[in-house]
């Protein structure tokens, strides 16, 4: 299972040319997509990180582009790994607590949003593994 934030429409599309298996074959839990199902609008990883984990991202997507263009690969790697860590922590928090929080960019209030990821992960356990698939994890 691939767990991410905006991973379905961004990361998987970027990675598709480098993955041997079609990306559509991967079970994906996209936190942003799940949030949109409940609230009907998009939010930033930063707003969820601040409200749910009381932490902040180390930069923005624009910073990542700049770091890449400037050839600062170690800094880019740190930025990406920070985003992965934050996403992992948000997922684990939501799985444990059945909710995540975000800070609205409209009224700057913090709101809780129910999340039921346990059903998603339990459903995956019952699925037969695709032939030729292999387990991978960053953690």
PDB file of C-alpha atoms in Angstrom, residues 65-128:
ATOM      1  CA  UNK A  65      12.003  23.166  -7.304  1.00  0.00           C
ATOM      2  CA  UNK A  66      14.574  25.832  -6.435  1.00  0.00           C
ATOM      3  CA  UNK A  67      16.816  23.337  -4.630  1.00  0.00           C
ATOM      4  CA  UNK A  68      16.660  20.990  -7.621  1.00  0.00           C
ATOM      5  CA  UNK A  69      17.507  23.769 -10.097  1.00  0.00           C
ATOM      6  CA  UNK A  70      20.413  24.878  -7.907  1.00  0.00           C
ATOM      7  CA  UNK A  71      21.708  21.306  -7.667  1.00  0.00           C
ATOM      8  CA  UNK A  72      21.361  21.239  -3.869  1.00  0.00           C
ATOM      9  CA  UNK A  73      20.484  17.553  -3.748  1.00  0.00           C
ATOM     10  CA  UNK A  74      21.299  16.998  -0.064  1.00  0.00           C
ATOM     11  CA  UNK A  75      18.956  19.835   0.942  1.00  0.00           C
ATOM     12  CA  UNK A  76      16.289  18.557  -1.470  1.00  0.00           C
ATOM     13  CA  UNK A  77      16.615  15.070  -0.015  1.00  0.00           C
ATOM     14  CA  UNK A  78      16.180  16.469   3.514  1.00  0.00           C
ATOM     15  CA  UNK A  79      13.075  18.420   2.441  1.00  0.00           C
ATOM     16  CA  UNK A  80      11.541  15.311   0.825  1.00  0.00           C
ATOM     17  CA  UNK A  81      12.340  13.061   3.775  1.00  0.00           C
ATOM     18  CA  UNK A  82      10.829  15.640   6.167  1.00  0.00           C
ATOM     19  CA  UNK A  83       7.599  15.558   4.129  1.00  0.00           C
ATOM     20  CA  UNK A  84       7.595  11.749   4.207  1.00  0.00           C
ATOM     21  CA  UNK A  85       8.107  11.738   7.987  1.00  0.00           C
ATOM     22  CA  UNK A  86       5.304  14.272   8.515  1.00  0.00           C
ATOM     23  CA  UNK A  87       2.954  12.330   6.233  1.00  0.00           C
ATOM     24  CA  UNK A  88       3.768   9.081   8.060  1.00  0.00           C
ATOM     25  CA  UNK A  89       3.143  10.729  11.439  1.00  0.00           C
ATOM     26  CA  UNK A  90      -0.189  12.191  10.254  1.00  0.00           C
ATOM     27  CA  UNK A  91      -1.262   8.784   8.957  1.00  0.00           C
ATOM     28  CA  UNK A  92      -0.330   7.072  12.219  1.00  0.00           C
ATOM     29  CA  UNK A  93      -2.112   9.771  14.242  1.00  0.00           C
ATOM     30  CA  UNK A  94      -5.252   9.461  12.110  1.00  0.00           C
ATOM     31  CA  UNK A  95      -5.186   5.677  12.303  1.00  0.00           C
ATOM     32  CA  UNK A  96      -4.813   5.720  16.096  1.00  0.00           C
ATOM     33  CA  UNK A  97      -7.235   8.580  16.833  1.00  0.00           C
ATOM     34  CA  UNK A  98      -9.736   8.305  13.978  1.00  0.00           C
ATOM     35  CA  UNK A  99      -9.268  11.980  13.094  1.00  0.00           C
ATOM     36  CA  UNK A 100      -6.839  14.612  11.915  1.00  0.00           C
ATOM     37  CA  UNK A 101      -6.960  18.388  12.279  1.00  0.00           C
ATOM     38  CA  UNK A 102      -6.260  21.280   9.947  1.00  0.00           C
ATOM     39  CA  UNK A 103      -6.008  25.053  10.120  1.00  0.00           C
ATOM     40  CA  UNK A 104      -8.414  26.754   7.742  1.00  0.00           C
ATOM     41  CA  UNK A 105      -6.905  29.366   5.434  1.00  0.00           C
ATOM     42  CA  UNK A 106     -10.275  31.143   5.448  1.00  0.00           C
ATOM     43  CA  UNK A 107     -10.823  31.858   9.139  1.00  0.00           C
ATOM     44  CA  UNK A 108      -7.558  30.506  10.638  1.00  0.00           C
ATOM     45  CA  UNK A 109      -9.486  28.268  13.018  1.00  0.00           C
ATOM     46  CA  UNK A 110      -8.508  24.680  13.752  1.00  0.00           C
ATOM     47  CA  UNK A 111     -10.984  21.972  12.771  1.00  0.00           C
ATOM     48  CA  UNK A 112     -11.053  18.229  13.415  1.00  0.00           C
ATOM     49  CA  UNK A 113     -11.943  15.881  10.583  1.00  0.00           C
ATOM     50  CA  UNK A 114     -12.939  12.252  11.170  1.00  0.00           C
ATOM     51  CA  UNK A 115     -10.832   9.703   9.284  1.00  0.00           C
ATOM     52  CA  UNK A 116     -11.526   5.981   9.109  1.00  0.00           C
ATOM     53  CA  UNK A 117      -8.368   4.520   7.603  1.00  0.00           C
ATOM     54  CA  UNK A 118      -8.603   1.311   9.613  1.00  0.00           C
ATOM     55  CA  UNK A 119     -11.281  -0.028   7.240  1.00  0.00           C
ATOM     56  CA  UNK A 120      -9.022   0.736   4.269  1.00  0.00           C
ATOM     57  CA  UNK A 121      -6.009  -1.030   5.728  1.00  0.00           C
ATOM     58  CA  UNK A 122      -8.103  -3.997   6.936  1.00  0.00           C
ATOM     59  CA  UNK A 123      -9.596  -4.429   3.444  1.00  0.00           C
ATOM     60  CA  UNK A 124      -6.093  -4.590   1.994  1.00  0.00           C
ATOM     61  CA  UNK A 125      -5.069  -7.368   4.333  1.00  0.00           C
ATOM     62  CA  UNK A 126      -7.739  -9.584   2.810  1.00  0.00           C
ATOM     63  CA  UNK A 127      -6.681  -8.938  -0.781  1.00  0.00           C
ATOM     64  CA  UNK A 128      -4.527 -11.412  -2.681  1.00  0.00           C
TER      65      UNK A 128
END
